Coordinates of C-alpha atoms and ligand atoms in Angstrom, one line a residue:
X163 CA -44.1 42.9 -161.6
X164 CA -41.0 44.9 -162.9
X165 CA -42.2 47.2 -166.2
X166 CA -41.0 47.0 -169.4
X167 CA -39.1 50.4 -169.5
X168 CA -36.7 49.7 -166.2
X169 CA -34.2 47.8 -168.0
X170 CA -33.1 51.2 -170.2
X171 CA -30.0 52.4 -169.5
X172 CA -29.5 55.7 -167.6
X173 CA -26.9 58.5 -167.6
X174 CA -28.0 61.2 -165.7
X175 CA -26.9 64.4 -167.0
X176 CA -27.0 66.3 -163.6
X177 CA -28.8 68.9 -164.1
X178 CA -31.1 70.2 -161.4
X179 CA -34.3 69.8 -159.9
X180 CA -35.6 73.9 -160.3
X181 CA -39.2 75.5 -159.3
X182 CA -42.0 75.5 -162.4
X183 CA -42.1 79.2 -162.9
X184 CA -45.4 81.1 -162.0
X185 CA -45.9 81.4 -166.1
X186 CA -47.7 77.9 -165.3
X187 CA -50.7 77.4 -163.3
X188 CA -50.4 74.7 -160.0
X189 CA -53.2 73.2 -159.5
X190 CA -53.8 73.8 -155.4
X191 CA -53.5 72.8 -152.7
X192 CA -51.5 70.0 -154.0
X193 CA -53.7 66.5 -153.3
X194 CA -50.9 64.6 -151.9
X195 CA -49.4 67.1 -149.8
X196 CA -53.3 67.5 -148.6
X197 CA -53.1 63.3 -147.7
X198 CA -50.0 63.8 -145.5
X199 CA -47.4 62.8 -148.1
X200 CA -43.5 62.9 -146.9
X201 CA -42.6 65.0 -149.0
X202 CA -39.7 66.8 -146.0
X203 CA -38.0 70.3 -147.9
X204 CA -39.3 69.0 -151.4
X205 CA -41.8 70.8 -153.2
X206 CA -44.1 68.3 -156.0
X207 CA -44.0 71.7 -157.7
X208 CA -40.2 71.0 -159.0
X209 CA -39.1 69.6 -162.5
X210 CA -35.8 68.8 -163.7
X211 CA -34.1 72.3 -166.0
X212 CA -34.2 70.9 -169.6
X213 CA -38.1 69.8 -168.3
X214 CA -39.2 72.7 -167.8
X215 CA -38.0 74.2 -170.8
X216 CA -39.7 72.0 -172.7
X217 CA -43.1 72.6 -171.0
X218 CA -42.5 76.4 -172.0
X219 CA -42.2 75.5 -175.5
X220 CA -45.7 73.4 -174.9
X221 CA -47.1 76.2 -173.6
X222 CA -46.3 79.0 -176.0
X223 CA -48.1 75.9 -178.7
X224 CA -51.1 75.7 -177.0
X225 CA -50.9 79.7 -176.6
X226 CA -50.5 80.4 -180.6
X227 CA -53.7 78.0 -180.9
X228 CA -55.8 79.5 -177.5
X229 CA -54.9 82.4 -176.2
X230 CA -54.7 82.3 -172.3
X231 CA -54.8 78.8 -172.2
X232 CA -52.1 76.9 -170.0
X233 CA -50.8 73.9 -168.8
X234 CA -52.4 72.9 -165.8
X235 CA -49.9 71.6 -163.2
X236 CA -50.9 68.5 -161.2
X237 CA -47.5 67.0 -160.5
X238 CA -44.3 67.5 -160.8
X239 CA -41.0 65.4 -159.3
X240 CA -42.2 63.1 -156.0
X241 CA -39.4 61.8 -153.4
X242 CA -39.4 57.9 -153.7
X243 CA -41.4 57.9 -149.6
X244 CA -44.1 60.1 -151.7
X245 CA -44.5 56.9 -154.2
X246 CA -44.3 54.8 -151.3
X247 CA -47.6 56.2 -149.4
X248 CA -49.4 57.3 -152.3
X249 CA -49.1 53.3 -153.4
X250 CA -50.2 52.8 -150.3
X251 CA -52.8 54.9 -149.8
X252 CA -54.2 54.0 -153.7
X253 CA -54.4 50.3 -152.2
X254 CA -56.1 51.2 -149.0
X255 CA -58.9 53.2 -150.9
X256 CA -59.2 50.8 -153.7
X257 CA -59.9 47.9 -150.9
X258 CA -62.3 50.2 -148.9
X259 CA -64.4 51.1 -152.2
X260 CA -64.9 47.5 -152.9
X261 CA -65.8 47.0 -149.3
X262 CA -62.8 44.9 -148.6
X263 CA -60.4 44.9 -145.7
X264 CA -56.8 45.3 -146.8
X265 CA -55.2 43.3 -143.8
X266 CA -57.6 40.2 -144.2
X267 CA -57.7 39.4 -147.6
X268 CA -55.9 36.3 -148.6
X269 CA -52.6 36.6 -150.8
X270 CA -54.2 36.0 -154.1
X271 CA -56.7 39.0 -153.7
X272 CA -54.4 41.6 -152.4
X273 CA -51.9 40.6 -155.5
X274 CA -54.9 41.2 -157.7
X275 CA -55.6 44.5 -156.2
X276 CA -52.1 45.4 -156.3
X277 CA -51.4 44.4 -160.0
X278 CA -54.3 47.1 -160.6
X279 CA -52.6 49.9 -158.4
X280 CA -49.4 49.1 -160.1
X281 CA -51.6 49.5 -163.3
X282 CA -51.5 53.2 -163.0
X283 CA -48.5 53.7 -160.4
X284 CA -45.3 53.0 -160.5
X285 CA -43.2 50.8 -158.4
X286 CA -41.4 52.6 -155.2
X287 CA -38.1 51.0 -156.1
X288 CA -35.3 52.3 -154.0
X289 CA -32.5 50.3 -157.2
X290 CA -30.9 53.5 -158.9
X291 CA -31.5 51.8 -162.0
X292 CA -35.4 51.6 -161.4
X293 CA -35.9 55.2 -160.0
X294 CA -40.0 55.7 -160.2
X295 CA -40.6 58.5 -163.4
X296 CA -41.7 61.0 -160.8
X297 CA -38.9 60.6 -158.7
X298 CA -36.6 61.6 -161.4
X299 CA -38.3 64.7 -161.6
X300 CA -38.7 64.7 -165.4
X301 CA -42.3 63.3 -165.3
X302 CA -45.5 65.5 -164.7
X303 CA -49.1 65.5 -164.3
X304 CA -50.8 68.0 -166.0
X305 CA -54.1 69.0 -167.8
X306 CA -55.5 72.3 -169.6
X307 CA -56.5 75.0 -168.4
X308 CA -58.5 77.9 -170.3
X309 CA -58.0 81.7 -170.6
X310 CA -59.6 81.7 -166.9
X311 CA -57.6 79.4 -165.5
X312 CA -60.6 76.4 -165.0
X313 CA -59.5 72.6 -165.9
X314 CA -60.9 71.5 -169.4
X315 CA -62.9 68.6 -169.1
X316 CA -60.6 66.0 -170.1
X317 CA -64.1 62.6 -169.0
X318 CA -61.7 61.5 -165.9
X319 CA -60.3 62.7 -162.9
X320 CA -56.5 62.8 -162.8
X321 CA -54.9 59.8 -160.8
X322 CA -58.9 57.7 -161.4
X323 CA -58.4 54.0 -161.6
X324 CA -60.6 53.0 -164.2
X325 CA -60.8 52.8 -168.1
X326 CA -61.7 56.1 -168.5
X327 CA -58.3 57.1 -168.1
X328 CA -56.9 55.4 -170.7
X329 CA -56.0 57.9 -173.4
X330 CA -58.0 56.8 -175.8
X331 CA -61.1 55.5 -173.9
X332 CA -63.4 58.2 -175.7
X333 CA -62.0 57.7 -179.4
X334 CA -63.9 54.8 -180.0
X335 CA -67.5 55.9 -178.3
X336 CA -67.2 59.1 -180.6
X337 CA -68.8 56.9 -183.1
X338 CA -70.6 54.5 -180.9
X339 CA -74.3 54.4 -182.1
X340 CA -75.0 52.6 -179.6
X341 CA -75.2 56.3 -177.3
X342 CA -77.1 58.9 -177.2
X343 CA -76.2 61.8 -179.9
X344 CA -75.3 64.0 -176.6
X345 CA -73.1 61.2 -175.2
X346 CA -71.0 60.8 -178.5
X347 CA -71.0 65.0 -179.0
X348 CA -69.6 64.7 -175.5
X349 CA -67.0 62.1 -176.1
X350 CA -65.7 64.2 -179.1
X351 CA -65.8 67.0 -176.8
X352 CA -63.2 65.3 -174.5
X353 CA -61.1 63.2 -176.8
X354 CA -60.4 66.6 -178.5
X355 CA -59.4 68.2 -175.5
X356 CA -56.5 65.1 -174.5
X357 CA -55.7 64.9 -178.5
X358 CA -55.0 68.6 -177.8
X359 CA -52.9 68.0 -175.1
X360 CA -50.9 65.2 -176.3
X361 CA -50.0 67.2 -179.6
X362 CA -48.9 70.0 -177.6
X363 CA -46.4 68.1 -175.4
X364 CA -45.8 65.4 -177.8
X365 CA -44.3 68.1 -180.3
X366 CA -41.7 69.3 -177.3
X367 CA -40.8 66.2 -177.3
X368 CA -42.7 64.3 -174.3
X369 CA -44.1 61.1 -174.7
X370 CA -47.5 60.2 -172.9
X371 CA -48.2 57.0 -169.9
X372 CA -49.5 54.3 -172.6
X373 CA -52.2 54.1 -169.6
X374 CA -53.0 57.8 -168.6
X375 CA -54.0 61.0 -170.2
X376 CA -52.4 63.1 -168.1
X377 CA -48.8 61.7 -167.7
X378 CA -45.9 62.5 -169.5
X379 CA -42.2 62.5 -169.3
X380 CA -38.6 63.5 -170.8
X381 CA -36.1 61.8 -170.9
X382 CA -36.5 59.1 -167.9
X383 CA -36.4 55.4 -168.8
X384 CA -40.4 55.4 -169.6
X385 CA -39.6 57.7 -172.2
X386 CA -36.7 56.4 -173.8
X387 CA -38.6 53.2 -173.7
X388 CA -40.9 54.7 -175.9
X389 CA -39.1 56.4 -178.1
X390 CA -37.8 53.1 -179.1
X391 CA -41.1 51.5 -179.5
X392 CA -40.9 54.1 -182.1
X393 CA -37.8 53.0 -183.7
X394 CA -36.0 55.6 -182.0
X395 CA -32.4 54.9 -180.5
X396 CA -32.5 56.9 -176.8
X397 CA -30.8 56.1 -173.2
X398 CA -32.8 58.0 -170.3
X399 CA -30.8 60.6 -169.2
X400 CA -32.9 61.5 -166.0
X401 CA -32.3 59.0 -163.0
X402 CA -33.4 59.0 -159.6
X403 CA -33.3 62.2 -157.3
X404 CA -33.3 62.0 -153.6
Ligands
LIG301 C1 -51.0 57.6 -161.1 C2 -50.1 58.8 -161.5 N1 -50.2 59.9 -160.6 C3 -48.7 58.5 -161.8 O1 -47.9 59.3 -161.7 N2 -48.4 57.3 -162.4 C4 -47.1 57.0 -162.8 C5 -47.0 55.8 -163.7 C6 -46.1 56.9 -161.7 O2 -46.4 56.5 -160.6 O3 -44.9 57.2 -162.0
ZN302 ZN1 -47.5 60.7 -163.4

């Protein structure tokens, strides 16, 4: 089950894990925190230095095109015993809403379920040379917000396990006649608002979860993955933090 980005190489630069400065909006109270995650003295509002800098340099983009609008803060830098529960807990809630009971399925079906957990999360490994994205603290969740500080509607809910939350699940049904004219008026809507978002992190330099809208990192092994599936030469320079 190992993914196809924890073989880069990693040099960790050392610089520090620091706050995400009030200029950004948190979204609140934080969901995990809210479940009971471990998350000790950590704070999911953290983000490694050169992170952060780059998210300002987002920000003041998407300020020159709206002004007001900000980036939208779902999650920043997760200990590895965060990953651990909320994989956990993801596979526990998956079961229940398909009626199943996680403890009494036989080991084919939990394998399925867990292949589509591990679809959207990543794997809690505790190897330094697998750190999970978050745990590096140079991954984050995020979304839009406008000049009043509510979420864009970006068609799924952050951390949803299903096709909507593919990036480009509303590209294609822009165009579908097969919809109504309000459903394909409303797919535009939405794949304008994630194209928006993309551009603006994608131009300071992140590079977007193949799987989710509304994950992004610099400079962890996901990213330097990437960035050679680009025909870019990069060696993640964000490991684990603990
Ligand atoms: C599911 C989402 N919150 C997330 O962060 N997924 C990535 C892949 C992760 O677990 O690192
Ligand atoms: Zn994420």
């Amino acid at each position: 089950m190992a993914k196809p980005y924890s073989s880069m190489p990693i040099e960790d630069c050392g610089e520090p894990l620091q706050p995400i400065p009030p200029e950004f909006f948190c979204l609140r109270p934080h969901p995990y925190q809210s479940l009971g995650a471990p998350y000790g003295a950590a704070s999911p509002f953290y983000l490694r230095q050169g992170v952060i800098k780059a998210l300002q340099l987002a920000q003041s983009q998407l300020n020159a095109l709206h002004p007001g609008w900000r980036l939208g803060i779902f999650d920043g830098y997760r200990p590895l015993p965060v990953q651990q529960f909320m994989v956990d807990y993801t596979l526990k809630d998956l079961a229940q809403a398909r009626g199943l009971i996680l403890g009494e399925l036989p080991p084919s079906q939990r394998e399925a379920l867990e292949a589509e957990v591990y679809t959207f999360w990543a794997i809690p490994s505790d190897n330094p040379l697998t750190p999970p994205p978050h745990s590096t603290g140079s991954a984050v969740d995020l979304t839009l917000v406008d000049a009043e500080d509510q979420p864009l509607d970006m068609g799924s809910a952050i951390d949803e396990l299903s096709e909507r939350s593919h990036p480009n699940y509303y590209e294609s049904r822009q165009g579908d006649r097969t919809l109504s004219l309000p459903d394909r008026a409303y797919a535009s809507q939405v794949h304008e608002h994630r194209s928006l978002l993309y551009q603006m992190m994608q131009s300071a330099g992140f590079q977007r979860h193949p799987q989710e809208w509304w994950h992004f990192s610099l400079g962890d092994q996901l990213w330097a993955w990437l960035e050679t599936q680009h025909g870019r030469r990069a060696i993640a320079r964000y490991g684990g933090i603990h």
